[in-house]
Coordinates of C-alpha atoms in Angstrom, one line a residue:
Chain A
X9 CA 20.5 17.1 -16.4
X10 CA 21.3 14.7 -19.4
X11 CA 20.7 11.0 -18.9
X12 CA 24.5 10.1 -18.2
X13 CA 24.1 12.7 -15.3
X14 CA 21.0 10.9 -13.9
X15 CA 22.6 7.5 -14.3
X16 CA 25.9 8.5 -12.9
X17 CA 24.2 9.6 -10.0
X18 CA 21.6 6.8 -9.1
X19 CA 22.6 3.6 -11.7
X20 CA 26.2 4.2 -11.3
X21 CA 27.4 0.1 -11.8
X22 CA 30.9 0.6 -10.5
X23 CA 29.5 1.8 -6.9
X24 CA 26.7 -0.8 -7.2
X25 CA 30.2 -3.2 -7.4
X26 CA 31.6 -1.5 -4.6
X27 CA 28.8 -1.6 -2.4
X28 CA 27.8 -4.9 -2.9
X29 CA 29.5 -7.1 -0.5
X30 CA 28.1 -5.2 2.5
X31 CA 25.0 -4.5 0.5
X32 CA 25.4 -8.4 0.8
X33 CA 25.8 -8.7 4.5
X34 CA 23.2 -5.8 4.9
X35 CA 20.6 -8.4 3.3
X36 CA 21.9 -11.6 5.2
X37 CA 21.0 -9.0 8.6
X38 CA 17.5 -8.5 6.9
X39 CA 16.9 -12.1 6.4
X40 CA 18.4 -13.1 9.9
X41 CA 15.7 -10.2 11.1
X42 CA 12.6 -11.2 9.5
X43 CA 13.3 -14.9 10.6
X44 CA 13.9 -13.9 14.1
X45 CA 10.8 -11.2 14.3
X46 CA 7.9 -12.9 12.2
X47 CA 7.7 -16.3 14.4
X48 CA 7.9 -13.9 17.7
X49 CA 5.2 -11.7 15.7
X50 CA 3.1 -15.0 15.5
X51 CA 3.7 -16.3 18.9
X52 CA 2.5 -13.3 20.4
X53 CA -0.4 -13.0 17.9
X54 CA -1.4 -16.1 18.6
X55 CA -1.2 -15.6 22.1
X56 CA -3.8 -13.0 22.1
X57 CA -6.2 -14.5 19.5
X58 CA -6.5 -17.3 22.0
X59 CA -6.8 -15.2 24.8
X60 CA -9.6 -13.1 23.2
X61 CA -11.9 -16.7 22.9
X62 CA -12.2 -16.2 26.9
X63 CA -15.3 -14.0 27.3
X64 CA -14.7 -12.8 30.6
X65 CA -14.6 -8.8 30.7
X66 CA -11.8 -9.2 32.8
X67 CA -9.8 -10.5 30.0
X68 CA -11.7 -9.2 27.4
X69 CA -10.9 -5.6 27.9
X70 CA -6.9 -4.9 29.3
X71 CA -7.2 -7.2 26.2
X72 CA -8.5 -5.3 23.8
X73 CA -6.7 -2.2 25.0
X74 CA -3.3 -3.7 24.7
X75 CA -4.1 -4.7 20.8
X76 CA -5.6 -1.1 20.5
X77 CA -2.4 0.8 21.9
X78 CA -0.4 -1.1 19.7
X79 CA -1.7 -0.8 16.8
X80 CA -2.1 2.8 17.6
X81 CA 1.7 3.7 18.5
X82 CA 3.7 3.8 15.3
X83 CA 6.7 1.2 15.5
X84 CA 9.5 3.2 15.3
X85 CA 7.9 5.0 18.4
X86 CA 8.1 2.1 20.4
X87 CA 11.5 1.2 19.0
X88 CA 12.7 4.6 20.0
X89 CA 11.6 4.3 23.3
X90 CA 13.0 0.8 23.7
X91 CA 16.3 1.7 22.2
X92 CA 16.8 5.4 23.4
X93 CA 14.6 5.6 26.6
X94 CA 15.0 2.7 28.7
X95 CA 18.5 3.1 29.4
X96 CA 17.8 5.7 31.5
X97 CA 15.7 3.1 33.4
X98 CA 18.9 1.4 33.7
X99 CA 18.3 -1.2 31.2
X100 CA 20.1 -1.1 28.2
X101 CA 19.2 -3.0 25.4
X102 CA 21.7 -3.9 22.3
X103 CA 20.0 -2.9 19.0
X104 CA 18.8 -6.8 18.2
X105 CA 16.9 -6.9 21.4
X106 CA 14.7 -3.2 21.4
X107 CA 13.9 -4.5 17.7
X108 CA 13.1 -7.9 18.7
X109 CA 10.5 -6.3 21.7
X110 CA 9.2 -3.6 19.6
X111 CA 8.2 -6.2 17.0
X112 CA 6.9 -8.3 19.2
X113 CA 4.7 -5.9 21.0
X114 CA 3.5 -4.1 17.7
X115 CA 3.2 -7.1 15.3
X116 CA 2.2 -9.3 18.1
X117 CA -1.1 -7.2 18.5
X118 CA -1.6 -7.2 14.4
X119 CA -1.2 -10.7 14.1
X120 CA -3.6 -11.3 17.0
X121 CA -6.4 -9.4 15.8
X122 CA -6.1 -11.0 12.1
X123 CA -6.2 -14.5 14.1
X124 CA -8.7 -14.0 16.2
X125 CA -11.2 -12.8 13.0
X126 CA -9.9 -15.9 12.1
X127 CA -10.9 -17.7 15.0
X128 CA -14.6 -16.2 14.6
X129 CA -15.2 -17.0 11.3
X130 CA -14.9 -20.5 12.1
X131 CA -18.5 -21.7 13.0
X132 CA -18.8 -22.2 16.9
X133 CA -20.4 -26.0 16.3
X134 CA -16.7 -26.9 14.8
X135 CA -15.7 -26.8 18.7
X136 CA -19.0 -28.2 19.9
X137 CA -18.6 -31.2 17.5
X138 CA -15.0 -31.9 18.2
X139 CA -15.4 -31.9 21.8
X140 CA -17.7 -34.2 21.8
X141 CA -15.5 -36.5 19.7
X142 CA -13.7 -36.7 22.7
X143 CA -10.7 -34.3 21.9
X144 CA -10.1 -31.8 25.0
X145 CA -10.4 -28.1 24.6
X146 CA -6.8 -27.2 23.6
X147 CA -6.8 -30.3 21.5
X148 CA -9.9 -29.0 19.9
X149 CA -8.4 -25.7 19.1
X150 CA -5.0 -26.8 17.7
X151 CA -6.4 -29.4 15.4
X152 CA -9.7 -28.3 14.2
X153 CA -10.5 -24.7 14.9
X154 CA -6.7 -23.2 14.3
X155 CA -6.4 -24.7 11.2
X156 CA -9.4 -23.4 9.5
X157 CA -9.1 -20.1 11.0
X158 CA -5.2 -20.0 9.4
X159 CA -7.0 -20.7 6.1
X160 CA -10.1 -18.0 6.3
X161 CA -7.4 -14.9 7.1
X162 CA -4.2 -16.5 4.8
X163 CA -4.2 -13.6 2.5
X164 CA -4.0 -11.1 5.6
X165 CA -1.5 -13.3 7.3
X166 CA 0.6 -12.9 4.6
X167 CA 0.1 -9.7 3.8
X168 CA 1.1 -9.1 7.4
X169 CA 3.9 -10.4 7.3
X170 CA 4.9 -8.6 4.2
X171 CA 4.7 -5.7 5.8
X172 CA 6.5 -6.9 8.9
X173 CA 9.2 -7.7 6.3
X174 CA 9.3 -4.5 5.4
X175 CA 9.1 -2.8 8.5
X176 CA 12.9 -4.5 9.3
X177 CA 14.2 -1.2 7.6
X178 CA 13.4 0.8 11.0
X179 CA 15.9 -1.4 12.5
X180 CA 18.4 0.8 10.6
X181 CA 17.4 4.1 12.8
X182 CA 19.0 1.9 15.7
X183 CA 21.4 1.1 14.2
X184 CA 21.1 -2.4 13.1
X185 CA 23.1 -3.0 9.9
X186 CA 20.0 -4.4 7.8
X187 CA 20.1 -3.5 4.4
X188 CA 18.6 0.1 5.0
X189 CA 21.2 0.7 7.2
X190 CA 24.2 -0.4 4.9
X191 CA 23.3 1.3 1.6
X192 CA 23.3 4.7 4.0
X193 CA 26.4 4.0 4.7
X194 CA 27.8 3.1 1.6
X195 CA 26.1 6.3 0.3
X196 CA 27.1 9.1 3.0
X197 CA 31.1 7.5 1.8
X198 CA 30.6 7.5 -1.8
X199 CA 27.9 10.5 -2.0
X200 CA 26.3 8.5 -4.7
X201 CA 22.4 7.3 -4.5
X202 CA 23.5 4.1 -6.5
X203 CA 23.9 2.0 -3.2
X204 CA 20.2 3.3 -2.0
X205 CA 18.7 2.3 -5.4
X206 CA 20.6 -1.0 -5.3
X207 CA 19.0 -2.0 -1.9
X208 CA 15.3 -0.5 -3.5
X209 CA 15.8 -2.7 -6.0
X210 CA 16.7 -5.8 -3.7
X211 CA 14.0 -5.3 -1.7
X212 CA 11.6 -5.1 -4.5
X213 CA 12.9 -8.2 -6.8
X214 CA 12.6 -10.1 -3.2
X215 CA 9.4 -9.2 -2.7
X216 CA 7.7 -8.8 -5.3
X217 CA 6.6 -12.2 -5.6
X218 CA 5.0 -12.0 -2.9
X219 CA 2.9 -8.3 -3.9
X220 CA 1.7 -10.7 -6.7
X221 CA 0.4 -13.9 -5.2
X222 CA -1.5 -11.3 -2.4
X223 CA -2.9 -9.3 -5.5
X224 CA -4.6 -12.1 -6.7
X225 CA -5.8 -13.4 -3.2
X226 CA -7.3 -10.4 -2.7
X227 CA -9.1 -10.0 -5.3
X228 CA -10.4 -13.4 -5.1
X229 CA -11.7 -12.6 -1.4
X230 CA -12.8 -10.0 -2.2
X231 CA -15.0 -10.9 -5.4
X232 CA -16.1 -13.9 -3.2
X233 CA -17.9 -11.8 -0.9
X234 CA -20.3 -10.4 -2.9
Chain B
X16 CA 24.4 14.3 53.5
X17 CA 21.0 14.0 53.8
X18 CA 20.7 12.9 50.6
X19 CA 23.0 10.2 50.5
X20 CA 21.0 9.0 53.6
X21 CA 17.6 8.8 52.1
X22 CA 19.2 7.2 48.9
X23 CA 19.8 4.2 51.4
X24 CA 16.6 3.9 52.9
X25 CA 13.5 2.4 51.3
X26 CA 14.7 1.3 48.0
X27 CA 11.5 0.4 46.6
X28 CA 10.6 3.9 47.1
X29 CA 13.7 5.5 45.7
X30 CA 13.7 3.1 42.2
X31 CA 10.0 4.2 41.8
X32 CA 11.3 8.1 42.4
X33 CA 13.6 7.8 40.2
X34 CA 11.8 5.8 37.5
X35 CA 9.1 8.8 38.0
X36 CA 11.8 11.0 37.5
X37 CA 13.3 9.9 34.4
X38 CA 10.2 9.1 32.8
X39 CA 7.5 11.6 34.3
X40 CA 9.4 14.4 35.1
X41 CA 6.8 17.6 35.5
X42 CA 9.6 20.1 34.8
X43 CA 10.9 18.3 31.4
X44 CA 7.4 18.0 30.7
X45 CA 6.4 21.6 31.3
X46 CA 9.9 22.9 29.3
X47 CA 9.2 20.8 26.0
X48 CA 5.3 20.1 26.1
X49 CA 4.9 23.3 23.5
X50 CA 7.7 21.5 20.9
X51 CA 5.4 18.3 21.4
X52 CA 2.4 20.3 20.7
X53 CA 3.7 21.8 18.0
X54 CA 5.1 18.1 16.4
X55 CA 1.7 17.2 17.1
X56 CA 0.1 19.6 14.4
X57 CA 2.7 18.8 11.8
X58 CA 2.2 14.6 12.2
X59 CA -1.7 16.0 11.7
X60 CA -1.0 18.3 8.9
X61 CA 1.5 15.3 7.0
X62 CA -1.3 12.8 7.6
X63 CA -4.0 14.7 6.2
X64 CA -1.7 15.7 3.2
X65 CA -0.8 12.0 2.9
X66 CA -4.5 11.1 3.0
X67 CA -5.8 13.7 0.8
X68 CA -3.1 13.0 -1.8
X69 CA -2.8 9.4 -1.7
X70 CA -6.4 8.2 -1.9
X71 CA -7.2 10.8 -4.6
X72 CA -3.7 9.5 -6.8
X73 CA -5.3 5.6 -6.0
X74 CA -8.4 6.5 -7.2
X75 CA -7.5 7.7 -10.2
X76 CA -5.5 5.0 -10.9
X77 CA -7.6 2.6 -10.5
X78 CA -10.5 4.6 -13.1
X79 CA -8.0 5.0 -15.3
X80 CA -6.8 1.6 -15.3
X81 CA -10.8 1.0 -15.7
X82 CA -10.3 2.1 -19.5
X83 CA -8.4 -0.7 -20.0
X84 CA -5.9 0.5 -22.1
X85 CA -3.5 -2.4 -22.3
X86 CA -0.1 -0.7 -22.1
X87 CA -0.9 2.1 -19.6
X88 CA -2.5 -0.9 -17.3
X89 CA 0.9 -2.6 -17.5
X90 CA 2.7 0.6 -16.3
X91 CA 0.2 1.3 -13.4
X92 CA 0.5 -2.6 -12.1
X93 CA 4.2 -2.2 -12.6
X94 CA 3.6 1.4 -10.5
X95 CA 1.4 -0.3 -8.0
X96 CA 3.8 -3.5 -7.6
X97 CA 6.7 -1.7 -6.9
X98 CA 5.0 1.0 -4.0
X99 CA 3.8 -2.3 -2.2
X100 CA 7.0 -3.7 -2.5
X101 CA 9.6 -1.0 -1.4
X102 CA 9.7 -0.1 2.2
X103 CA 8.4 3.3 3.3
X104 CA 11.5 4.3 5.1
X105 CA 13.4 3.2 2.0
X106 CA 11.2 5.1 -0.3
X107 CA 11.5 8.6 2.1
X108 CA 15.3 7.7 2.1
X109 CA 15.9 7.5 -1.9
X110 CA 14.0 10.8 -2.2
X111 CA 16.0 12.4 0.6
X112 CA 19.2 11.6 0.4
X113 CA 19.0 10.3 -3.5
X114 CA 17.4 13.2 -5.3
X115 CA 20.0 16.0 -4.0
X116 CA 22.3 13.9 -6.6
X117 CA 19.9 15.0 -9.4
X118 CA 20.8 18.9 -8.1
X119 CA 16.6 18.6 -6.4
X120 CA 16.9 18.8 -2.7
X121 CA 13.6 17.9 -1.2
X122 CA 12.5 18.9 2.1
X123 CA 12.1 16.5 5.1
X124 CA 8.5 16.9 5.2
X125 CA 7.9 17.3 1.2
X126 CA 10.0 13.6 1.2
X127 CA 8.1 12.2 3.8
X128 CA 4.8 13.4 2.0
X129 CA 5.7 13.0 -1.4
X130 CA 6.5 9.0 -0.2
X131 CA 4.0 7.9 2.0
X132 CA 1.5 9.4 -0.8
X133 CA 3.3 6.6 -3.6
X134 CA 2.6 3.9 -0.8
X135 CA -0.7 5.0 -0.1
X136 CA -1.2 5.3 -3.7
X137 CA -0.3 1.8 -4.6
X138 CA -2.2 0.2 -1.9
X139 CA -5.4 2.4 -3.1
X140 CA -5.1 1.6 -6.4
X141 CA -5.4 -1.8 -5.6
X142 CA -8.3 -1.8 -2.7
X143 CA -10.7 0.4 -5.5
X144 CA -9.8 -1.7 -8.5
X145 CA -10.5 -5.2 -6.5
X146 CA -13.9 -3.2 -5.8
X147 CA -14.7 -2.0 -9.6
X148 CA -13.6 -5.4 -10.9
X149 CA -16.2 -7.3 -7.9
X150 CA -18.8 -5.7 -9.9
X151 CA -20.5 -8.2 -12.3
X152 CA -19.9 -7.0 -15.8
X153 CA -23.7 -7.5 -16.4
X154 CA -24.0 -4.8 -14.4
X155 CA -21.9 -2.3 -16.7
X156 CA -24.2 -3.5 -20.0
X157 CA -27.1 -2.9 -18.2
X158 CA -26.2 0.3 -17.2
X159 CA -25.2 1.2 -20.9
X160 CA -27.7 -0.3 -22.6
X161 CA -30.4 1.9 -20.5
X162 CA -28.2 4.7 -22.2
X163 CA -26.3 6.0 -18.9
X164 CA -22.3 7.3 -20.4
X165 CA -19.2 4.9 -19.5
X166 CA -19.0 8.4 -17.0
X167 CA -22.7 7.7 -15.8
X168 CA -22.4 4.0 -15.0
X169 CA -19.1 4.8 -13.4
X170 CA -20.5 7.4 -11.1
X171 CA -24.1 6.2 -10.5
X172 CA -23.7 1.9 -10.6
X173 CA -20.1 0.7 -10.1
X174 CA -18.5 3.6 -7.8
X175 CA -21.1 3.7 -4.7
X176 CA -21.6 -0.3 -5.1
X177 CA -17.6 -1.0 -4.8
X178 CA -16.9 2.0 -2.4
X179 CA -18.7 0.2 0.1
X180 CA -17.0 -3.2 -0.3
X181 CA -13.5 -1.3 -0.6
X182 CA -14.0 1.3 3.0
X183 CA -12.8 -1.6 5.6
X184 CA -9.6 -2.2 3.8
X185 CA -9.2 0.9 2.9
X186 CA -9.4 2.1 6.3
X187 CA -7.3 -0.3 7.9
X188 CA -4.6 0.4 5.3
X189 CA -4.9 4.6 5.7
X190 CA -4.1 3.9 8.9
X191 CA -1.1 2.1 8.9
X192 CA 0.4 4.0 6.4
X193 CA -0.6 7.4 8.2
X194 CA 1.5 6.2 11.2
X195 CA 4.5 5.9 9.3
X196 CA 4.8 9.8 9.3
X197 CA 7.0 8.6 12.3
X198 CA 9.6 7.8 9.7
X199 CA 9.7 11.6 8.8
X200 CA 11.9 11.7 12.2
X201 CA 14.3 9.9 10.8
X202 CA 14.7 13.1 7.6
X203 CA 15.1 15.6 10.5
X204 CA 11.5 16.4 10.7
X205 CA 10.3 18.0 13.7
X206 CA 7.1 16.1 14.0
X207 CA 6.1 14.2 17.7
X208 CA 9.1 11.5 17.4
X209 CA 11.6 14.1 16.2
X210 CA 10.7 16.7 18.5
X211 CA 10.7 13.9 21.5
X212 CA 13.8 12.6 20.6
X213 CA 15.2 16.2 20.3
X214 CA 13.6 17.0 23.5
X215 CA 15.7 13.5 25.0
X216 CA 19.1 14.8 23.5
X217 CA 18.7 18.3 25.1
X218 CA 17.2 17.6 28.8
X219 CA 19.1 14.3 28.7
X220 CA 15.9 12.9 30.3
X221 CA 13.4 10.6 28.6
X222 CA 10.2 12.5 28.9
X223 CA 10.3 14.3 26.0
X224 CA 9.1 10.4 24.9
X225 CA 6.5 9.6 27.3
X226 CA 4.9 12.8 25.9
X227 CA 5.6 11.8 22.2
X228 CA 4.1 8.6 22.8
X229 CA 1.3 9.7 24.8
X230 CA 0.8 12.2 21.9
X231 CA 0.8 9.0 19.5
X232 CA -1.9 7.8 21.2
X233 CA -4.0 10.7 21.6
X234 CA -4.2 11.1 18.0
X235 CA -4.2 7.2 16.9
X236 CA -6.6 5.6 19.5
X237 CA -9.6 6.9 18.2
X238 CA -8.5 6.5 14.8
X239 CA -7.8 2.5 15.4
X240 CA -11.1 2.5 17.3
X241 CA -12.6 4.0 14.4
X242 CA -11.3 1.6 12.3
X243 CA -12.5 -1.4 14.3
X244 CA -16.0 -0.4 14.6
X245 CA -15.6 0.6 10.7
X246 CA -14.7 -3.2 10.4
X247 CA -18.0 -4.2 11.9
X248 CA -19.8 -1.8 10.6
X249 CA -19.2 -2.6 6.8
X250 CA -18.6 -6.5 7.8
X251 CA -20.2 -8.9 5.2
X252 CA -22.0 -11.7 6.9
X253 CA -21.3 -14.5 4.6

């Protein structure tokens, strides 16, 4: 296979131009995705890393086993089961809203355990100090302890949500026209790769900002610790 | 008659017998519990491939990039970079349905693997070369100077001090990446998900997927257990 072959096949420009306008909206879907699933993702993260500051077992553990089995059931699991089972339950669910529950549920429980190392790492006399100030418990947590635990875990906050960025592509086994989902499509019609390579290359211009800045974060942490 | 009868009476008790019977139904069970069994050993066998593989191609990387050799450094942070970037699925997807355009048809399974081993790779690379750069360069001309090879101080100073700082990360991201051999569903492989869903199509009943995902968590519990107490185990009290 000569080069013209290869780039006929996978870099071939005029499909790239044919493809792109739902390439386009494929990307707008992504966007829309990410925006709607990473705050969820953090609501329910944060949810559980302030649930897990209450000591008592009866909390402690249903807690600690909801975090577990989520983290243990791959996504697209969950979002298959949500999407493909629960009808038969009755209760249908349109594409956006398995995705948006299966998210929730699996990033919820990643988020929550990065926040509540977070939480721990900030020195219990932080609370003891601030309460005494005068500032009530929640007020306590939300203006001093929160914000410092946000700093310790940044880098795996926002290596989380990388991922979680990244993870929208399942949405395109349901269905969802993300960008995953569109350059399929355009490529089952044109039986060309150049539409999947298009959206790799999306994808990886977008992000790779991001892969940067946590390259150097983490290798700041980590020569930190030593 | 009789049966439309009991349908009316006690609804709490029929919506509970019929929930049991969608989702726990003992005869679905019993007919495709072998084809989950069966998934189950190929989601074991991909993982451990994608383990083996993956950490091996990371760790050479990263000793290569140790030579620092300016222009092959460039390449494997370009390498690196562009594994953490892409999605998996999208990765599985461009070798699946991309390479057959380039007259190589790739398995399911040898896509899936061939993937998740690039992403695993990448992230790999990255974890051990954070853990050979943490190690003072003092260090590496003391270990010279005592006359060890670059080899020696490799094996015997810098490898066993940065392995340590790199296993909780490391971990944690094996993991992850190891339950993405879900995604090989999605390239007709007949691992747990594919097999479930399978099993949903052909008994029109969801069991097939309360098996799959009790299977899920029969294999990935007391890996994200072992992972946890890895965490604390290895944890760096600062």
């Amino acid at each position: 296979m000569g080069w013209e072959d290869f780039a006929a096949a996978f870099l071939n420009l005029a499909i790239m131009r044919e493809a792109s306008p739902i390439l386009v909206q494929g990307l707008v879907q992504t966007i829309l995705l990410s925006l709607l699933v990473v705050p969820l993702g953090l609501i329910g993260g944060t949810a559980l890393a302030l649930l897990s500051t209450v000591r008592h077992p009866l909390v402690r553990w249903p807690l600690m086993a909801w975090v577990d089995v989520f983290r243990a059931l791959p996504p697209l699991v969950l979002l298959v089961f949500l999407y493909a089972g629960l009808p038969f339950a009755g209760l249908e669910l349109p594409a956006w809203g398995a995705v948006a529950i299966g998210f929730f549920l699996n990033t919820g429980a990643y988020y929550g355990e990065i926040l509540r190392a977070g939480i721990e790492s900030v020195p219990r006399e932080q609370m003891e100090a601030a309460r005494s100030t005068g500032l009530t418990g929640g007020q306590a947590m939300a203006y001093v302890v929160l914000p410092q635990a946000v700093r310790n875990v940044l880098p795996d906050l926002i290596s989380n949500t990388l991922e979680v960025v990244k993870l929208t592509s399942i949405a395109s086994v349901v269905a969802l026209p993300e960008l995953l989902y569109q350059a399929r499509q355009a490529q089952s019609v044109t039986y060309n790769a150049s539409p999947i390579v298009a959206a790799a290359a999306v994808y990886s211009v977008l992000l790779w900002p991001v892969v940067r800045l946590l390259s150097r974060l983490e290798n700041r942490q980590l020569a930190a610790r030593r | 008659m009789r049966e439309a009868r009991s349908a009316r009476e006690g609804p709490a008790v029929t919506a509970w017998e019929r929930f049991a019977d969608s989702f726990f139904n003992a005869r679905v069970a019993a007919e495709y519990l072998p084809k989950i069994v069966d998934g189950f050993w190929l989601t074991v066998t991909l993982a451990l491939g994608i383990v083996a593989t993956g950490l091996a191609a990371g760790l050479a990387l990263a000793l290569v990039r140790s030579l620092g050799l300016r222009p092959l450094n460039w390449l494997i942070v370009f390498v690196v970079d562009l594994f953490r970037a892409l999605p998996p699925l999208v990765v599985i997807a461009l070798l699946f349905f991309g390479l057959p355009a380039a007259g190589m048809q790739l398995s399911g399974f040898a896509s899936t693997w061939l993937a998740l081993s690039l992403v695993l790779m990448a992230f790999a690379e990255e974890i051990f070369w954070a853990g050979i750069t943490s190690v003072p360069k003092g260090q590496w001309e003391a270990a010279r100077s005592t006359g060890l090879t670059f080899l020696q101080t490799l094996r015997f100073v810098v490898l066993p001090q940065a392995v340590r700082l790199t296993i909780p990360p490391l971990t944690n991201r094996t993991i992850a990446i190891t339950k993405g051999t879900a995604l090989a569903s999605v390239v007709a492989v007949q691992e747990i998900l594919g097999a479930a869903h399978a099993g949903v199509s052909f008994s029109f009943n969801p069991t097939p997927l309360t098996l799959g995902a009790l299977a899920y968590l029969v294999l990935f519990l007391p890996v994200v257990v072992f992972g946890r107490w890895v965490e604390t185990r290895f944890a760096w009290r600062r």
